[in-house]
CSV table of C-alpha atoms in Angstrom, one decimal:
chain,number,residue,atom,x,y,z
A,896,MET,CA,140.9,107.9,61.1
A,897,MET,CA,138.8,106.2,63.8
A,898,VAL,CA,137.5,102.9,61.9
A,899,PRO,CA,134.1,102.1,62.7
A,900,LEU,CA,133.5,98.6,64.4
A,901,ASP,CA,130.6,96.5,64.2
A,902,VAL,CA,129.4,96.1,68.3
A,903,LEU,CA,127.1,94.6,71.2
A,904,LEU,CA,126.5,96.7,73.4
A,905,ILE,CA,125.6,93.9,76.2
A,906,HIS,CA,125.8,95.4,79.3
A,907,ASP,CA,125.6,99.3,79.8
A,908,SER,CA,129.5,99.1,81.5
A,909,TYR,CA,130.7,95.8,78.1
A,910,ILE,CA,130.5,96.1,74.5
A,911,CYS,CA,131.6,92.9,72.1
A,912,THR,CA,133.7,93.1,69.4
A,913,ALA,CA,134.9,90.6,67.3
A,914,TYR,CA,138.7,89.9,68.4
A,915,HIS,CA,140.2,90.1,65.4
A,916,CYS,CA,139.1,93.7,65.3
A,917,LEU,CA,141.0,94.8,68.5
A,918,LYS,CA,143.9,92.6,68.2
A,919,ASN,CA,146.6,95.6,66.8
A,920,ALA,CA,144.4,98.4,68.0
A,921,ASN,CA,145.6,100.6,70.7
A,922,LYS,CA,142.2,102.7,71.3
A,923,ILE,CA,138.9,102.9,70.4
A,924,ALA,CA,136.0,105.0,70.4
A,925,ALA,CA,132.6,103.2,71.0
A,926,VAL,CA,129.5,105.5,69.9
A,927,ALA,CA,126.3,104.7,70.6
A,928,GLY,CA,122.4,107.1,69.7
A,929,VAL,CA,122.9,107.7,66.3
A,930,ASN,CA,123.1,105.9,62.8
A,931,ASP,CA,124.8,108.6,61.2
A,932,ILE,CA,129.0,108.5,62.1
A,933,THR,CA,129.2,112.4,61.5
A,934,LYS,CA,126.0,113.0,64.1
A,935,ARG,CA,128.5,111.4,66.7
A,936,LYS,CA,127.9,114.2,69.4
A,937,GLU,CA,124.5,113.8,69.0
A,938,GLY,CA,124.9,110.4,70.5
A,939,GLN,CA,127.4,109.1,73.8
A,940,GLU,CA,130.8,108.5,73.2
A,941,ARG,CA,132.6,106.6,75.4
A,942,THR,CA,137.1,106.3,74.5
A,943,VAL,CA,138.5,103.4,76.3
A,944,ASP,CA,142.5,101.9,74.9
A,945,GLN,CA,143.6,98.2,75.2
A,946,SER,CA,144.0,97.9,79.2
A,947,SER,CA,140.0,97.9,78.8
A,948,PHE,CA,140.3,94.9,76.2
A,949,ILE,CA,139.5,92.1,76.9
A,950,LYS,CA,140.4,88.8,74.8
A,951,ILE,CA,138.6,86.7,75.2
A,952,GLY,CA,139.6,84.6,72.1
A,953,ALA,CA,142.7,84.3,69.6
A,954,ASP,CA,141.1,81.3,68.4
A,955,PRO,CA,139.3,81.9,65.4
A,956,LYS,CA,136.7,79.7,66.3
A,957,MET,CA,136.5,82.1,69.2
A,958,ASP,CA,137.1,85.2,67.8
A,959,ILE,CA,135.6,87.5,70.7
A,960,GLY,CA,136.3,90.5,72.3
A,961,LEU,CA,134.9,91.8,75.5
A,962,ILE,CA,135.8,96.0,76.3
A,963,LYS,CA,134.9,97.0,79.6
A,964,LEU,CA,133.4,100.7,79.4
A,965,LYS,CA,135.0,103.0,82.1
A,966,VAL,CA,132.5,105.1,81.6
A,967,PRO,CA,128.6,103.5,81.6
A,968,PHE,CA,126.1,103.6,78.8
A,969,ILE,CA,122.6,105.8,79.9
A,970,ILE,CA,120.6,103.8,78.1
A,971,ASN,CA,117.4,105.0,76.7
A,972,GLU,CA,115.2,105.8,73.4
A,973,ASN,CA,118.2,105.3,71.6
A,974,VAL,CA,120.2,103.1,73.4
A,975,ARG,CA,119.5,99.4,74.3
A,976,THR,CA,121.3,96.7,75.2
A,977,VAL,CA,121.2,93.7,73.0
A,978,ARG,CA,118.5,90.9,73.6
A,979,PHE,CA,119.5,87.4,73.9
A,980,PHE,CA,116.4,84.1,73.7
A,981,LYS,CA,117.3,81.8,76.6
A,982,ASP,CA,115.4,79.3,73.9
A,983,PHE,CA,116.8,79.9,70.5
A,984,ASN,CA,114.8,78.0,67.4
A,985,MET,CA,115.8,79.3,64.6
A,986,ASP,CA,114.1,79.0,61.2
A,987,PHE,CA,116.7,79.5,58.5
A,988,GLU,CA,114.2,79.9,55.9
A,989,SER,CA,112.7,82.8,57.9
A,990,PRO,CA,113.7,86.2,56.8
A,991,ALA,CA,116.7,88.1,58.8
A,992,ASP,CA,117.4,92.4,59.6
A,993,ILE,CA,120.9,92.4,59.7
A,994,ILE,CA,122.8,96.2,60.4
A,995,GLY,CA,125.9,97.0,60.8
A,996,TRP,CA,128.9,99.5,59.3
A,997,GLY,CA,130.5,97.5,57.5
A,998,ALA,CA,132.3,98.1,53.8
A,999,ILE,CA,129.8,98.5,51.3
A,1000,LYS,CA,133.1,98.8,48.5
A,1001,LEU,CA,136.5,98.4,48.7
A,1002,ASN,CA,138.8,101.0,50.7
A,1003,THR,CA,135.2,103.0,51.3
A,1004,LEU,CA,133.7,102.6,55.3
A,1005,PRO,CA,130.2,104.5,55.2
A,1006,ASP,CA,128.8,107.5,57.2
A,1007,LYS,CA,125.4,106.2,57.7
A,1008,LEU,CA,124.7,102.4,59.3
A,1009,GLN,CA,123.7,100.2,56.9
A,1010,PHE,CA,120.8,98.2,57.0
A,1011,VAL,CA,118.9,95.1,54.5
A,1012,SER,CA,116.6,92.8,55.1
């Protein structure tokens, strides 16, 4: 069974996720370019095994896992890397958009990418 993880595509060859998500994983499939997991063949898929995991932080304060992809994603209009801001001055009162594959009910994972403003 595949369990969707929220990851960041930080480079065409690297994805980043929470370390605790990789802790017991032997293999993961990274899918990009689709917002419905049942249509994954319309996107790009990369399967990676544990040998590609770069576990940066087991410490809960540094819960970062980095994965090097053997085959890079092709960047296009549906697949893009995350943009990081150099000067990050956030007003914590301002609205935000959040997307992810997280569970919306106990023991139930969505097929479609979830979005909330």
